[in-house]
Amino acid sequence: MVKLGDQGWWRLGILAQIPGSQDVRSLTALVHASEKSANIARACKQEEALFGFWCRRKKATRKIRNFVSDFKTLADVLVQEVIKHDMGKKFPGLEDHIFGEESNEFTNSLGEKIKVGVCATEEDTAELLSKVLNGNMTAAELLASIVHRDVSIEDPALEKLTTEIPQDTMALWVDPIDSTFQYIKGYADEKSKDGIYSKGLQCVTILIGVYNRSSGLPIMGVINQPFVTRDPDSLRWSGQYFWGLSYKGINICSLQTDVNAATQPADDQVDVSRQKEEMQDGDDNLSAVISTSESESIKSALSMLRLYYAAGAGYKSLCAVQGFVSVYLLSEDTTFKWDCCAPHAILKSLGGGMVDFRECLKRRKLGNLDELPELVYNTPVNGATGADRWANKGGLVAYRCRKHLDTIMNIISSVNP
Ligand code: 2IP
Ligand code: CA
């Protein structure tokens, strides 16, 4: 067994193929945790009859403009606890630096408060979950079996990574189920436009991002999309995941897994990806994805672009990651650090990033075009309380190509003088 914890380092890369070693200390652990989470999300959705009663309205105090509804689900709480448990088991001590949207407290229909968590044995976990599920042991056992089952993945690109990152420099933001409303109410048979779903289960994502505790900048992340295609016969869903790492000049993403290119200095990489995008995608082909609740002035400023609407902050970021759109832009303060850390890391690994929209606009007006106000993940909003401490106050722009970001910010500046 490889005990990298003794050195306090994470090793990125699969060690399972080395005789006597274990698959530990790696980006792989994040991918595993996200896949287990996706299994939980799919099980709760697919067995809706079994779990149909567990939706509770979130006691949300945070502001969500024009939201239709906001729910707290057992899947939400359980996924976050599973990620904490599994990462903490592999990297002892790290569980104290894993932050997320959910608390682990759940109130059942009898009004009893139960702390959801992963117990030492599958039986104990089932017992605990049955309390949340008002005694439904069948549902509790099914969930507990997924929670305690190891997932296996085959990802050759991950196997090639050998970077080591000191564990005590890292912290995590987790959004266990982003786009909760679509998860609860979303339909399975929505149609996409140019690959983009405006709503539906495809807009649901699980987001796990790692950032540097002192700089606050993202290092690596996984976006897991549990509901991508549904088998017409079994009606079972399958999903996909995307990962990215941007650390000390190493930039590698599951969408661009050329390790030789990835180990080039970061700046060189940015230039290469910029050149490619500039060649392929002229300014007349720019596009953006925005929230339906976006302000009218932004909607009209962006109307000259190909404009898409989609649910889910994680999903809209994923559209930018996949290159379906040039940017995901949000002018409001309705996203949080847990919505952005994972996609930000992946966009960085592709030569792009995520910036504070309002600060970006302000700097442009002052003529400061060079220094981008990248989002950071370690600093709460001054004077805010509760979840609002971790809101992205100035909105955001997620982009893959710097030139596209500049062009779109120019368009907005010109109509918002
Ligand atoms: C929400 C979710 C919403 C999003 C909001 C997020 O997270 O992603 O869909 O609003 O900003 O905070 P919109 O779809 O208008 O972009 P959650 O579902 O986890 O509460
Ligand atoms: Ca969210």
Short mmCIF file of C-alpha atoms and ligand atoms in Angstrom, two decimals:
data_model
loop_
_atom_site.label_atom_id
_atom_site.label_comp_id
_atom_site.label_asym_id
_atom_site.label_seq_id
_atom_site.Cartn_x
_atom_site.Cartn_y
_atom_site.Cartn_z
CA MET A 1 0.00 0.00 0.00
CA VAL A 2 1.28 3.45 -0.90
CA LYS A 3 0.98 5.73 2.11
CA LEU A 4 1.37 9.13 0.60
CA GLY A 5 -0.55 10.62 3.51
CA ASP A 6 2.63 10.25 5.55
CA GLN A 7 4.25 12.84 3.35
CA GLY A 8 1.13 14.98 3.28
CA TRP A 9 1.04 14.94 -0.52
CA TRP A 10 -1.59 14.04 -3.02
CA ARG A 11 -0.39 12.04 -5.95
CA LEU A 12 -2.30 12.58 -9.14
CA GLY A 13 -2.46 9.40 -11.12
CA ILE A 14 -3.70 5.89 -10.78
CA LEU A 15 -1.37 3.75 -8.73
CA ALA A 16 -3.55 0.67 -8.88
CA GLN A 17 -1.46 -0.87 -11.61
CA ILE A 18 1.65 -0.90 -9.48
CA PRO A 19 1.67 -4.27 -7.66
CA GLY A 20 0.89 -3.80 -3.97
CA SER A 21 -0.21 -0.22 -4.40
CA GLN A 22 -3.64 1.29 -4.12
CA ASP A 23 -5.52 3.83 -6.14
CA VAL A 24 -5.16 6.66 -3.65
CA ARG A 25 -4.15 10.32 -3.41
CA SER A 26 -5.33 11.41 -6.79
CA LEU A 27 -7.66 13.35 -8.97
CA THR A 28 -9.05 9.89 -9.53
CA ALA A 29 -10.51 10.05 -6.00
CA LEU A 30 -12.53 13.10 -7.00
CA VAL A 31 -13.78 11.34 -10.11
CA HIS A 32 -14.69 8.26 -8.05
CA ALA A 33 -16.56 10.37 -5.50
CA SER A 34 -18.46 12.12 -8.30
CA GLU A 35 -19.39 8.81 -9.93
CA LYS A 36 -20.69 7.37 -6.67
CA SER A 37 -22.65 10.60 -6.20
CA ALA A 38 -24.09 10.25 -9.70
CA ASN A 39 -25.18 6.69 -8.85
CA ILE A 40 -27.01 8.01 -5.78
CA ALA A 41 -28.65 10.80 -7.82
CA ARG A 42 -29.75 8.35 -10.52
CA ALA A 43 -31.05 5.81 -8.00
CA CYS A 44 -33.16 8.39 -6.17
CA LYS A 45 -34.59 9.63 -9.46
CA GLN A 46 -35.13 6.23 -11.05
CA GLU A 47 -36.75 4.79 -7.95
CA GLU A 48 -38.99 7.82 -7.60
CA ALA A 49 -41.90 5.69 -6.42
CA LEU A 50 -39.68 4.46 -3.63
CA PHE A 51 -38.32 7.85 -2.70
CA GLY A 52 -41.15 10.05 -3.96
CA PHE A 53 -41.92 11.55 -0.60
CA TRP A 54 -38.54 12.78 0.47
CA CYS A 55 -38.53 16.24 -1.06
CA ARG A 56 -38.56 18.99 1.50
CA ARG A 57 -38.58 22.63 0.77
CA LYS A 58 -35.26 24.21 1.57
CA LYS A 59 -35.42 26.59 4.45
CA ALA A 60 -33.60 29.01 2.22
CA THR A 61 -32.90 32.49 3.39
CA ARG A 62 -30.64 33.24 0.48
CA LYS A 63 -31.82 35.31 -2.40
CA ILE A 64 -32.60 33.58 -5.64
CA ARG A 65 -34.18 35.95 -8.13
CA ASN A 66 -37.29 34.68 -9.88
CA PHE A 67 -36.80 31.20 -8.61
CA VAL A 68 -39.73 28.92 -9.10
CA SER A 69 -38.93 26.63 -6.25
CA ASP A 70 -36.00 25.43 -4.21
CA PHE A 71 -35.80 22.07 -2.57
CA LYS A 72 -33.70 20.20 -0.17
CA THR A 73 -33.52 16.55 -0.96
CA LEU A 74 -32.08 13.58 0.76
CA ALA A 75 -29.98 12.97 -2.35
CA ASP A 76 -28.47 16.47 -1.96
CA VAL A 77 -27.53 15.94 1.68
CA LEU A 78 -26.40 12.35 1.24
CA VAL A 79 -24.21 13.09 -1.79
CA GLN A 80 -22.38 15.82 0.10
CA GLU A 81 -21.79 13.53 3.07
CA VAL A 82 -20.58 10.71 0.83
CA ILE A 83 -18.08 13.01 -0.88
CA LYS A 84 -16.84 14.23 2.52
CA HIS A 85 -16.63 10.70 3.86
CA ASP A 86 -14.88 9.17 0.85
CA MET A 87 -12.38 12.00 0.41
CA GLY A 88 -11.74 12.16 4.16
CA LYS A 89 -11.10 8.42 4.26
CA LYS A 90 -8.50 8.65 1.53
CA PHE A 91 -6.98 11.91 2.78
CA PRO A 92 -7.38 12.01 6.56
CA GLY A 93 -7.93 15.54 7.80
CA LEU A 94 -9.19 16.82 4.47
CA GLU A 95 -12.83 16.38 5.52
CA ASP A 96 -12.41 19.50 7.69
CA HIS A 97 -11.65 21.50 4.55
CA ILE A 98 -14.57 20.33 2.44
CA PHE A 99 -17.28 22.93 2.20
CA GLY A 100 -20.63 22.81 0.52
CA GLU A 101 -24.07 24.16 0.12
CA GLU A 102 -25.83 21.67 2.35
CA SER A 103 -25.83 21.04 6.07
CA ASN A 104 -26.16 17.37 6.99
CA GLU A 105 -29.31 17.97 8.99
CA PHE A 106 -32.54 16.60 7.59
CA THR A 107 -36.02 16.88 9.01
CA ASN A 108 -38.38 13.97 8.37
CA SER A 109 -42.13 14.25 8.00
CA LEU A 110 -42.55 13.68 11.75
CA GLY A 111 -40.49 16.82 12.33
CA GLU A 112 -37.54 14.83 13.72
CA LYS A 113 -34.09 16.30 13.01
CA ILE A 114 -31.64 13.66 11.80
CA LYS A 115 -27.97 14.13 10.97
CA VAL A 116 -27.37 12.25 7.74
CA GLY A 117 -23.95 10.63 7.37
CA VAL A 118 -22.06 7.56 6.28
CA CYS A 119 -21.75 4.99 9.08
CA ALA A 120 -19.05 2.35 9.59
CA THR A 121 -21.19 -0.43 8.10
CA GLU A 122 -23.77 -0.63 5.35
CA GLU A 123 -26.34 -1.91 7.86
CA ASP A 124 -25.82 1.09 10.15
CA THR A 125 -26.11 3.50 7.23
CA ALA A 126 -29.35 1.78 6.15
CA GLU A 127 -30.67 2.07 9.70
CA LEU A 128 -29.88 5.80 9.81
CA LEU A 129 -31.35 6.47 6.36
CA SER A 130 -34.54 4.61 7.25
CA LYS A 131 -35.19 7.27 9.90
CA VAL A 132 -35.03 9.99 7.25
CA LEU A 133 -37.19 7.84 5.00
CA ASN A 134 -39.85 7.42 7.66
CA GLY A 135 -39.09 3.74 8.16
CA ASN A 136 -38.90 2.76 4.47
CA MET A 137 -36.23 0.07 4.90
CA THR A 138 -36.27 -1.05 1.25
CA ALA A 139 -35.34 2.42 0.04
CA ALA A 140 -32.82 2.85 2.87
CA GLU A 141 -31.08 -0.45 2.06
CA LEU A 142 -30.91 0.36 -1.63
CA LEU A 143 -29.28 3.73 -0.92
CA ALA A 144 -26.91 2.30 1.70
CA SER A 145 -25.72 -0.36 -0.75
CA ILE A 146 -24.77 2.36 -3.25
CA VAL A 147 -23.10 4.46 -0.55
CA HIS A 148 -20.88 1.53 0.52
CA ARG A 149 -20.16 0.13 -2.96
CA ASP A 150 -16.80 1.07 -4.51
CA VAL A 151 -17.01 2.45 -8.02
CA SER A 152 -14.55 1.55 -10.71
CA ILE A 153 -13.68 3.69 -13.67
CA GLU A 154 -11.34 3.32 -16.59
CA ASP A 155 -9.73 6.56 -17.59
CA PRO A 156 -6.35 6.11 -19.27
CA ALA A 157 -5.62 9.85 -19.33
CA LEU A 158 -5.85 10.04 -15.54
CA GLU A 159 -3.38 7.18 -15.25
CA LYS A 160 -0.70 9.26 -16.92
CA LEU A 161 -0.80 12.08 -14.38
CA THR A 162 2.00 12.09 -11.83
CA THR A 163 1.83 15.56 -10.29
CA GLU A 164 2.01 15.81 -6.53
CA ILE A 165 0.17 18.51 -4.60
CA PRO A 166 0.66 19.08 -0.85
CA GLN A 167 -2.58 18.08 0.86
CA ASP A 168 -2.41 20.86 3.44
CA THR A 169 -2.63 23.50 0.70
CA MET A 170 -5.99 22.28 -0.56
CA ALA A 171 -9.67 22.77 0.25
CA LEU A 172 -12.84 21.74 -1.60
CA TRP A 173 -16.15 23.28 -2.60
CA VAL A 174 -18.91 20.79 -3.30
CA ASP A 175 -22.30 21.31 -4.90
CA PRO A 176 -23.85 17.87 -4.41
CA ILE A 177 -26.74 18.46 -6.82
CA ASP A 178 -26.78 21.64 -8.82
CA SER A 179 -30.05 22.60 -10.47
CA THR A 180 -32.08 20.96 -7.73
CA PHE A 181 -35.31 22.21 -9.24
CA GLN A 182 -34.64 20.39 -12.52
CA TYR A 183 -33.65 17.32 -10.52
CA ILE A 184 -36.98 17.27 -8.75
CA LYS A 185 -39.28 18.54 -11.46
CA GLY A 186 -37.27 18.28 -14.67
CA TYR A 187 -38.54 16.10 -17.47
CA ALA A 188 -36.61 13.33 -19.12
CA ASP A 189 -37.60 14.05 -22.69
CA GLU A 190 -36.54 17.65 -23.29
CA LYS A 191 -35.03 18.43 -26.68
CA SER A 192 -31.70 20.19 -27.06
CA LYS A 193 -30.84 23.04 -29.39
CA ASP A 194 -27.28 22.92 -30.75
CA GLY A 195 -26.48 20.45 -27.98
CA ILE A 196 -27.82 22.75 -25.24
CA TYR A 197 -30.76 21.80 -23.01
CA SER A 198 -32.71 24.76 -21.69
CA LYS A 199 -34.17 22.60 -18.95
CA GLY A 200 -34.60 18.98 -17.94
CA LEU A 201 -32.54 16.37 -16.16
CA GLN A 202 -29.56 17.04 -18.43
CA CYS A 203 -29.12 20.35 -16.60
CA VAL A 204 -28.33 18.56 -13.31
CA THR A 205 -24.66 18.40 -12.34
CA ILE A 206 -22.49 17.35 -9.39
CA LEU A 207 -19.63 19.78 -8.83
CA ILE A 208 -16.45 19.06 -6.87
CA GLY A 209 -13.74 21.70 -7.01
CA VAL A 210 -10.38 21.95 -5.26
CA TYR A 211 -8.74 25.31 -4.56
CA ASN A 212 -5.56 26.51 -2.96
CA ARG A 213 -6.24 27.58 0.63
CA SER A 214 -3.94 30.59 0.56
CA SER A 215 -4.32 31.96 -2.98
CA GLY A 216 -7.99 30.92 -3.25
CA LEU A 217 -7.42 29.92 -6.89
CA PRO A 218 -8.88 26.70 -8.30
CA ILE A 219 -6.55 23.76 -8.88
CA MET A 220 -8.69 20.92 -10.13
CA GLY A 221 -12.30 19.96 -10.53
CA VAL A 222 -14.85 17.43 -11.70
CA ILE A 223 -18.24 18.12 -13.25
CA ASN A 224 -20.39 15.04 -13.29
CA GLN A 225 -23.56 15.05 -15.39
CA PRO A 226 -25.58 12.05 -14.15
CA PHE A 227 -28.39 12.25 -16.73
CA VAL A 228 -27.16 12.44 -20.30
CA THR A 229 -28.81 9.63 -22.25
CA ARG A 230 -31.65 7.31 -21.38
CA ASP A 231 -31.88 3.77 -22.67
CA PRO A 232 -35.25 3.57 -24.45
CA ASP A 233 -35.87 -0.01 -23.31
CA SER A 234 -34.69 -0.05 -19.70
CA LEU A 235 -35.31 3.69 -19.23
CA ARG A 236 -32.06 3.77 -17.28
CA TRP A 237 -29.88 6.84 -17.47
CA SER A 238 -26.20 7.04 -18.10
CA GLY A 239 -24.04 10.08 -17.52
CA GLN A 240 -20.62 11.52 -18.18
CA TYR A 241 -17.94 13.41 -16.32
CA PHE A 242 -15.31 16.00 -17.13
CA TRP A 243 -12.19 16.77 -15.13
CA GLY A 244 -9.45 19.35 -15.31
CA LEU A 245 -6.23 20.18 -13.50
CA SER A 246 -4.41 23.48 -13.58
CA TYR A 247 -1.42 23.43 -11.28
CA LYS A 248 2.04 24.96 -11.54
CA GLY A 249 2.13 25.09 -15.33
CA ILE A 250 0.43 21.73 -15.82
CA ASN A 251 -2.88 22.13 -17.59
CA ILE A 252 -4.75 19.01 -18.51
CA CYS A 253 -8.41 18.29 -19.07
CA SER A 254 -10.40 15.19 -19.91
CA LEU A 255 -11.35 16.96 -23.14
CA GLN A 256 -7.70 17.57 -24.07
CA THR A 257 -5.65 14.73 -22.76
CA ASP A 258 -2.43 15.20 -24.66
CA VAL A 259 -0.08 14.92 -21.68
CA ASN A 260 2.92 16.23 -23.64
CA ALA A 261 1.05 19.38 -24.57
CA ALA A 262 -0.38 19.59 -21.07
CA THR A 263 3.00 19.77 -19.41
CA GLN A 264 4.01 22.83 -21.44
CA PRO A 265 4.11 26.04 -19.41
CA ALA A 266 0.60 27.38 -18.86
CA ASP A 267 1.12 30.52 -20.92
CA ASP A 268 2.22 28.58 -23.97
CA GLN A 269 -0.87 26.46 -23.65
CA VAL A 270 -3.14 29.42 -23.44
CA ASP A 271 -1.65 30.80 -26.64
CA VAL A 272 -2.05 27.52 -28.48
CA SER A 273 -5.68 27.15 -27.50
CA ARG A 274 -6.34 30.82 -28.27
CA GLN A 275 -4.81 30.55 -31.71
CA LYS A 276 -6.88 27.48 -32.47
CA GLU A 277 -10.10 29.10 -31.33
CA GLU A 278 -9.36 32.33 -33.15
CA MET A 279 -8.91 30.40 -36.36
CA GLN A 280 -12.04 28.34 -35.93
CA ASP A 281 -14.39 30.83 -34.45
CA GLY A 282 -14.62 34.37 -35.73
CA ASP A 283 -16.26 37.18 -33.78
CA ASP A 284 -19.39 36.82 -35.88
CA ASN A 285 -19.91 33.35 -34.47
CA LEU A 286 -19.87 34.25 -30.79
CA SER A 287 -22.46 32.81 -28.47
CA ALA A 288 -23.54 32.99 -24.85
CA VAL A 289 -25.65 30.99 -22.46
CA ILE A 290 -27.54 32.88 -19.76
CA SER A 291 -30.16 32.37 -17.09
CA THR A 292 -33.82 32.99 -17.90
CA SER A 293 -33.76 35.33 -14.90
CA GLU A 294 -30.98 37.48 -16.43
CA SER A 295 -31.66 41.22 -16.55
CA GLU A 296 -33.34 42.69 -19.62
CA SER A 297 -30.40 45.01 -20.30
CA ILE A 298 -27.96 42.09 -20.52
CA LYS A 299 -30.39 40.07 -22.62
CA SER A 300 -30.69 42.91 -25.07
CA ALA A 301 -26.93 43.66 -25.09
CA LEU A 302 -26.24 40.03 -25.97
CA SER A 303 -29.04 39.72 -28.50
CA MET A 304 -26.60 40.21 -31.36
CA LEU A 305 -24.90 36.92 -30.40
CA ARG A 306 -26.28 33.41 -30.66
CA LEU A 307 -28.05 33.38 -27.33
CA TYR A 308 -29.15 30.35 -25.34
CA TYR A 309 -31.03 30.01 -22.07
CA ALA A 310 -30.38 27.09 -19.74
CA ALA A 311 -31.02 26.06 -16.15
CA GLY A 312 -28.23 25.31 -13.72
CA ALA A 313 -25.10 27.29 -13.01
CA GLY A 314 -23.01 24.10 -13.27
CA TYR A 315 -24.68 23.10 -16.52
CA LYS A 316 -24.22 26.52 -18.12
CA SER A 317 -20.54 26.40 -17.13
CA LEU A 318 -20.35 22.94 -18.67
CA CYS A 319 -21.69 24.38 -21.95
CA ALA A 320 -18.67 26.74 -21.92
CA VAL A 321 -16.31 23.89 -20.98
CA GLN A 322 -17.58 21.78 -23.88
CA GLY A 323 -17.26 24.70 -26.30
CA PHE A 324 -21.01 24.79 -27.04
CA VAL A 325 -20.92 28.52 -26.26
CA SER A 326 -18.22 31.19 -26.06
CA VAL A 327 -19.30 32.35 -22.59
CA TYR A 328 -21.68 31.76 -19.71
CA LEU A 329 -22.48 35.21 -18.36
CA LEU A 330 -24.39 36.15 -15.22
CA SER A 331 -24.74 39.73 -14.04
CA GLU A 332 -26.49 38.89 -10.76
CA ASP A 333 -25.25 37.59 -7.39
CA THR A 334 -27.23 34.34 -7.53
CA THR A 335 -24.37 31.86 -7.73
CA PHE A 336 -22.06 30.72 -4.96
CA LYS A 337 -18.52 29.42 -4.60
CA TRP A 338 -19.77 25.83 -4.72
CA ASP A 339 -21.36 26.51 -8.12
CA CYS A 340 -18.11 27.71 -9.68
CA CYS A 341 -14.98 26.16 -8.22
CA ALA A 342 -15.08 22.90 -10.23
CA PRO A 343 -15.98 24.44 -13.61
CA HIS A 344 -13.49 27.24 -13.04
CA ALA A 345 -10.64 24.73 -12.55
CA ILE A 346 -11.63 22.89 -15.73
CA LEU A 347 -11.91 26.10 -17.76
CA LYS A 348 -8.47 27.15 -16.47
CA SER A 349 -7.03 23.84 -17.58
CA LEU A 350 -8.35 24.63 -21.08
CA GLY A 351 -6.74 28.09 -21.16
CA GLY A 352 -9.86 29.96 -20.05
CA GLY A 353 -11.27 30.95 -16.68
CA MET A 354 -14.05 32.53 -14.65
CA VAL A 355 -14.06 36.22 -13.78
CA ASP A 356 -16.12 38.64 -11.72
CA PHE A 357 -18.47 40.25 -14.27
CA ARG A 358 -18.95 43.65 -12.60
CA GLU A 359 -15.30 44.04 -11.66
CA CYS A 360 -14.32 43.13 -15.21
CA LEU A 361 -16.66 45.80 -16.57
CA LYS A 362 -15.30 48.35 -14.08
CA ARG A 363 -11.68 47.65 -14.97
CA ARG A 364 -12.40 47.96 -18.69
CA LYS A 365 -13.97 51.36 -18.13
CA LEU A 366 -10.80 52.42 -16.29
CA GLY A 367 -8.73 51.15 -19.21
CA ASN A 368 -7.24 48.23 -17.28
CA LEU A 369 -7.58 45.47 -19.84
CA ASP A 370 -4.70 43.29 -18.75
CA GLU A 371 -5.43 42.04 -15.28
CA LEU A 372 -8.53 39.86 -15.07
CA PRO A 373 -10.51 39.70 -11.80
CA GLU A 374 -10.48 35.93 -11.50
CA LEU A 375 -12.95 34.45 -9.01
CA VAL A 376 -11.33 33.24 -5.78
CA TYR A 377 -12.70 30.70 -3.34
CA ASN A 378 -11.21 31.46 0.08
CA THR A 379 -12.62 34.91 0.86
CA PRO A 380 -16.16 35.52 2.15
CA VAL A 381 -18.14 38.60 1.16
CA ASN A 382 -17.52 41.40 3.65
CA GLY A 383 -20.44 41.95 6.01
CA ALA A 384 -22.60 39.16 4.55
CA THR A 385 -24.13 36.39 6.61
CA GLY A 386 -25.16 32.79 5.96
CA ALA A 387 -24.85 31.45 2.43
CA ASP A 388 -24.52 35.00 1.09
CA ARG A 389 -20.99 35.07 2.52
CA TRP A 390 -20.03 32.80 -0.37
CA ALA A 391 -22.04 34.47 -3.14
CA ASN A 392 -20.29 35.61 -6.30
CA LYS A 393 -21.35 39.19 -5.64
CA GLY A 394 -20.32 40.70 -8.95
CA GLY A 395 -21.78 37.95 -11.12
CA LEU A 396 -19.49 35.98 -13.39
CA VAL A 397 -18.29 35.26 -16.88
CA ALA A 398 -17.05 31.76 -17.71
CA TYR A 399 -14.97 31.52 -20.88
CA ARG A 400 -12.57 29.26 -22.72
CA CYS A 401 -10.96 31.83 -24.98
CA ARG A 402 -9.66 35.21 -23.73
CA LYS A 403 -10.34 36.89 -27.05
CA HIS A 404 -14.00 35.90 -26.90
CA LEU A 405 -14.27 37.19 -23.35
CA ASP A 406 -12.79 40.54 -24.44
CA THR A 407 -15.11 40.88 -27.44
CA ILE A 408 -18.21 40.11 -25.39
CA MET A 409 -17.18 42.47 -22.58
CA ASN A 410 -16.63 45.17 -25.24
CA ILE A 411 -20.15 44.65 -26.51
CA ILE A 412 -21.57 45.00 -23.01
CA SER A 413 -19.40 48.05 -22.18
CA SER A 414 -20.54 49.78 -25.35
CA VAL A 415 -24.22 49.51 -24.44
CA ASN A 416 -23.62 50.19 -20.72
CA PRO A 417 -21.39 53.27 -20.92
C1 2IP B 1 -28.76 27.00 -8.32
C2 2IP B 1 -29.06 26.42 -9.68
C3 2IP B 1 -29.93 27.38 -10.42
C4 2IP B 1 -29.17 28.66 -10.68
C5 2IP B 1 -28.66 29.23 -9.37
C6 2IP B 1 -27.89 28.21 -8.55
O1 2IP B 1 -28.14 26.03 -7.53
O2 2IP B 1 -27.90 26.18 -10.43
O3 2IP B 1 -30.35 26.76 -11.58
O4 2IP B 1 -30.04 29.57 -11.30
O5 2IP B 1 -27.82 30.30 -9.65
O6 2IP B 1 -27.49 28.76 -7.33
P1 2IP B 1 -30.23 29.65 -12.90
O7 2IP B 1 -30.73 28.32 -13.38
O8 2IP B 1 -31.21 30.77 -13.08
O9 2IP B 1 -28.88 29.95 -13.43
P2 2IP B 1 -29.02 24.90 -6.69
O10 2IP B 1 -29.90 24.19 -7.64
O11 2IP B 1 -27.89 24.01 -6.19
O12 2IP B 1 -29.72 25.64 -5.61
CA CA B 2 -25.92 25.18 -7.01
#
